[in-house]
CSV table of C-alpha atoms in Angstrom, one decimal:
chain,number,residue,atom,x,y,z
A,1,MET,CA,-43.4,1.5,34.1
A,2,GLN,CA,-42.2,5.1,32.8
A,3,SER,CA,-38.9,4.4,34.3
A,4,ARG,CA,-39.4,0.7,31.7
A,5,ALA,CA,-40.0,3.2,29.2
A,6,VAL,CA,-36.4,5.3,29.7
A,7,GLU,CA,-34.0,2.8,29.8
A,8,ILE,CA,-35.9,0.7,26.6
A,9,LEU,CA,-35.0,4.4,25.2
A,10,VAL,CA,-32.1,4.4,26.4
A,11,GLY,CA,-31.2,1.2,24.9
A,12,PHE,CA,-32.3,2.0,21.6
A,13,PHE,CA,-30.3,4.6,21.5
A,14,VAL,CA,-26.9,3.1,22.5
A,15,CYS,CA,-27.8,0.1,19.3
A,16,LEU,CA,-28.2,3.3,17.2
A,17,GLY,CA,-25.0,4.4,18.2
A,18,ILE,CA,-23.0,0.7,18.5
A,19,ALA,CA,-24.4,0.5,14.3
A,20,ALA,CA,-23.5,4.3,14.1
A,21,ILE,CA,-19.6,3.8,15.2
A,22,PHE,CA,-19.6,0.6,13.1
A,23,ILE,CA,-21.0,2.3,9.5
A,24,LEU,CA,-18.3,4.9,10.0
A,25,THR,CA,-15.7,2.4,10.7
A,26,MET,CA,-16.4,0.8,8.0
A,27,ARG,CA,-16.0,4.1,5.7
A,28,VAL,CA,-13.1,5.1,6.7
A,29,SER,CA,-11.8,2.1,6.6
A,30,ASN,CA,-12.6,2.0,2.7
A,31,LEU,CA,-12.7,-1.5,2.6
A,32,THR,CA,-14.8,-2.9,-0.5
A,33,ASP,CA,-14.9,-6.2,-2.3
A,34,THR,CA,-12.4,-6.4,-4.6
A,35,SER,CA,-14.2,-9.4,-6.5
A,36,GLY,CA,-17.1,-6.8,-7.7
A,37,ILE,CA,-14.6,-5.2,-9.8
A,38,ASP,CA,-15.3,-5.4,-13.4
A,39,GLY,CA,-12.0,-5.4,-15.4
A,40,TYR,CA,-8.7,-8.1,-15.3
A,41,THR,CA,-5.9,-8.2,-13.2
A,42,VAL,CA,-2.5,-8.2,-13.5
A,43,THR,CA,0.6,-9.2,-11.1
A,44,ALA,CA,3.6,-7.6,-9.5
A,45,ALA,CA,5.9,-9.1,-8.5
A,46,PHE,CA,8.5,-6.7,-5.0
A,47,ASN,CA,11.5,-7.8,-3.3
A,48,ASP,CA,10.2,-6.4,0.1
A,49,ILE,CA,5.9,-5.1,0.4
A,50,GLY,CA,7.0,-3.5,3.5
A,51,GLY,CA,2.7,-2.8,4.9
A,52,LEU,CA,1.3,-3.2,1.7
A,53,ASN,CA,-2.2,-5.1,2.3
A,54,GLU,CA,-4.7,-7.0,0.4
A,55,GLY,CA,-8.0,-4.4,0.0
A,56,SER,CA,-4.6,-1.4,-0.4
A,57,PRO,CA,-5.4,0.7,-3.2
A,58,VAL,CA,-3.7,1.0,-6.8
A,59,ASN,CA,-3.1,5.1,-8.3
A,60,MET,CA,-2.0,5.6,-11.1
A,61,ALA,CA,-1.1,9.5,-11.5
A,62,GLY,CA,-3.7,9.5,-8.1
A,63,VAL,CA,-6.7,8.8,-9.8
A,64,ARG,CA,-7.5,5.4,-8.2
A,65,ILE,CA,-7.7,2.6,-11.2
A,66,GLY,CA,-7.8,-0.9,-8.9
A,67,ARG,CA,-7.2,-2.7,-5.4
A,68,VAL,CA,-5.1,-5.5,-4.2
A,69,ALA,CA,-6.7,-8.8,-4.5
A,70,ASP,CA,-4.4,-11.1,-2.8
A,71,ILE,CA,-0.7,-11.3,-2.2
A,72,THR,CA,1.5,-14.8,-1.8
A,73,LEU,CA,5.2,-15.4,-1.9
A,74,ASP,CA,7.1,-16.7,-4.8
A,75,GLN,CA,8.8,-20.1,-3.8
A,76,GLN,CA,11.1,-20.0,-6.5
A,77,SER,CA,12.0,-16.4,-6.5
A,78,TYR,CA,11.5,-15.5,-2.8
A,79,GLN,CA,9.9,-12.2,-4.0
A,80,ALA,CA,6.1,-11.3,-2.5
A,81,VAL,CA,3.4,-11.2,-5.4
A,82,ALA,CA,1.0,-8.7,-5.2
A,83,THR,CA,-2.3,-10.0,-7.8
A,84,LEU,CA,-3.8,-6.2,-8.6
A,85,ARG,CA,-7.8,-6.4,-9.8
A,86,ILE,CA,-7.8,-2.9,-12.2
A,87,ASP,CA,-11.1,-1.3,-13.2
A,88,GLY,CA,-11.8,-2.8,-16.6
A,89,ARG,CA,-12.7,1.5,-17.5
A,90,TYR,CA,-8.9,2.1,-17.5
A,91,LYS,CA,-6.3,0.8,-19.3
A,92,ILE,CA,-2.2,0.3,-18.2
A,93,PRO,CA,0.6,0.8,-21.4
A,94,ARG,CA,2.3,-2.6,-21.3
A,95,ASP,CA,5.8,-1.3,-20.3
A,96,SER,CA,4.5,0.6,-17.1
A,97,ASP,CA,6.1,0.3,-14.0
A,98,ALA,CA,4.9,-0.6,-10.1
A,99,GLN,CA,5.9,0.7,-7.2
A,100,ILE,CA,4.9,0.6,-3.7
A,101,LEU,CA,4.5,4.0,-1.9
A,102,THR,CA,3.4,5.6,1.1
A,103,SER,CA,0.6,8.4,1.4
A,104,GLY,CA,2.6,10.4,3.9
A,105,LEU,CA,5.3,10.2,6.3
A,106,LEU,CA,3.8,7.1,8.0
A,107,GLY,CA,0.5,6.7,6.5
A,108,GLU,CA,-1.7,3.4,4.1
A,109,GLN,CA,0.8,1.8,1.9
A,110,TYR,CA,-0.4,1.1,-2.0
A,111,ILE,CA,0.9,0.8,-5.1
A,112,GLY,CA,2.1,3.7,-7.8
A,113,VAL,CA,1.7,2.6,-11.3
A,114,GLY,CA,3.6,5.3,-14.0
A,115,PRO,CA,3.0,4.4,-17.5
A,116,GLY,CA,4.7,3.7,-20.3
A,117,GLY,CA,4.6,4.3,-23.9
A,118,ALA,CA,4.0,1.4,-25.2
A,119,MET,CA,1.0,1.1,-27.6
A,120,GLU,CA,-0.6,-2.3,-26.4
A,121,ASN,CA,-2.2,-2.3,-23.1
A,122,MET,CA,-1.7,-5.0,-20.7
A,123,GLU,CA,-4.5,-7.6,-20.2
A,124,ASP,CA,-5.9,-10.3,-17.8
A,125,GLY,CA,-3.0,-12.3,-16.5
A,126,ASP,CA,-0.2,-10.0,-17.6
A,127,ARG,CA,3.0,-8.9,-15.5
A,128,PHE,CA,4.4,-5.9,-14.4
A,129,ILE,CA,8.1,-6.4,-15.7
A,130,ILE,CA,9.6,-2.7,-13.4
A,131,THR,CA,9.0,-2.7,-9.8
A,132,GLN,CA,10.4,-0.9,-6.7
A,133,SER,CA,9.7,-2.8,-3.4
A,134,ALA,CA,8.6,-0.5,-0.8
A,135,VAL,CA,11.2,1.9,1.2
A,136,VAL,CA,11.5,0.0,5.3
A,137,LEU,CA,11.3,3.6,7.9
A,138,GLU,CA,13.6,1.2,10.0
A,139,GLN,CA,15.8,0.1,7.5
A,140,LEU,CA,16.6,3.9,6.8
A,141,ILE,CA,16.8,5.2,10.4
A,142,GLY,CA,19.6,2.5,10.8
A,143,GLN,CA,21.4,3.8,7.3
A,144,PHE,CA,21.7,7.4,8.7
A,145,MET,CA,22.0,6.4,11.9
A,146,THR,CA,25.2,4.1,10.6
A,147,SER,CA,26.6,7.3,8.0
A,148,MET,CA,26.0,9.9,10.7
A,149,GLY,CA,28.7,7.6,12.9
A,150,ALA,CA,30.8,7.1,10.3
A,151,GLY,CA,30.8,10.1,9.3
A,152,ASP,CA,31.4,11.5,13.0
A,153,ALA,CA,34.5,8.5,13.1
A,154,GLY,CA,36.1,10.1,9.8
A,155,SER,CA,36.4,13.4,10.1
A,156,ARG,CA,38.0,12.9,13.3
A,157,GLY,CA,39.9,11.1,12.5
A,158,ALA,CA,41.0,13.6,9.7
A,159,SER,CA,41.5,16.0,11.5
A,160,SER,CA,43.7,13.8,13.7
A,161,GLU,CA,45.9,13.6,10.7
A,162,ASP,CA,45.6,16.9,10.1
A,163,GLU,CA,47.3,17.5,13.2
A,164,ALA,CA,50.4,15.6,12.8
A,165,LEU,CA,51.2,16.9,9.9
A,166,PRO,CA,54.1,19.8,9.1
């Protein structure tokens, strides 16, 4: 009888541990429903969104002002269009810019909004005119490797020509 009580107690603690891990995972992943934010929706078109996902933060001056609600592909321009849900407490000048940034070297990607100087603010349905796409780390490494290879060949060619001159 006592071993049965121990088994029930161990089972209870295992279930409690699984529930704690689930809650911790949800809090760390920072997943929240973007439709519950009272505010307005704006869009931004990018040539490359990199690893940006739905639910990614939208920040201005380091303050989270909203989240990415949806990402679609525009069939006419072949650009990725991110729909941003902005909290109603925050006003964005109409001439602001949006860029895809990365927190840290390999951290999560988010949209950073640079404030403009216009007196009018963006409203529901407006679109960012000035955008900057994500910097893809693999492309940067490829460009670096290509430039290093071209630099080595150029320096070798220059030295052999210098030696041939009187």
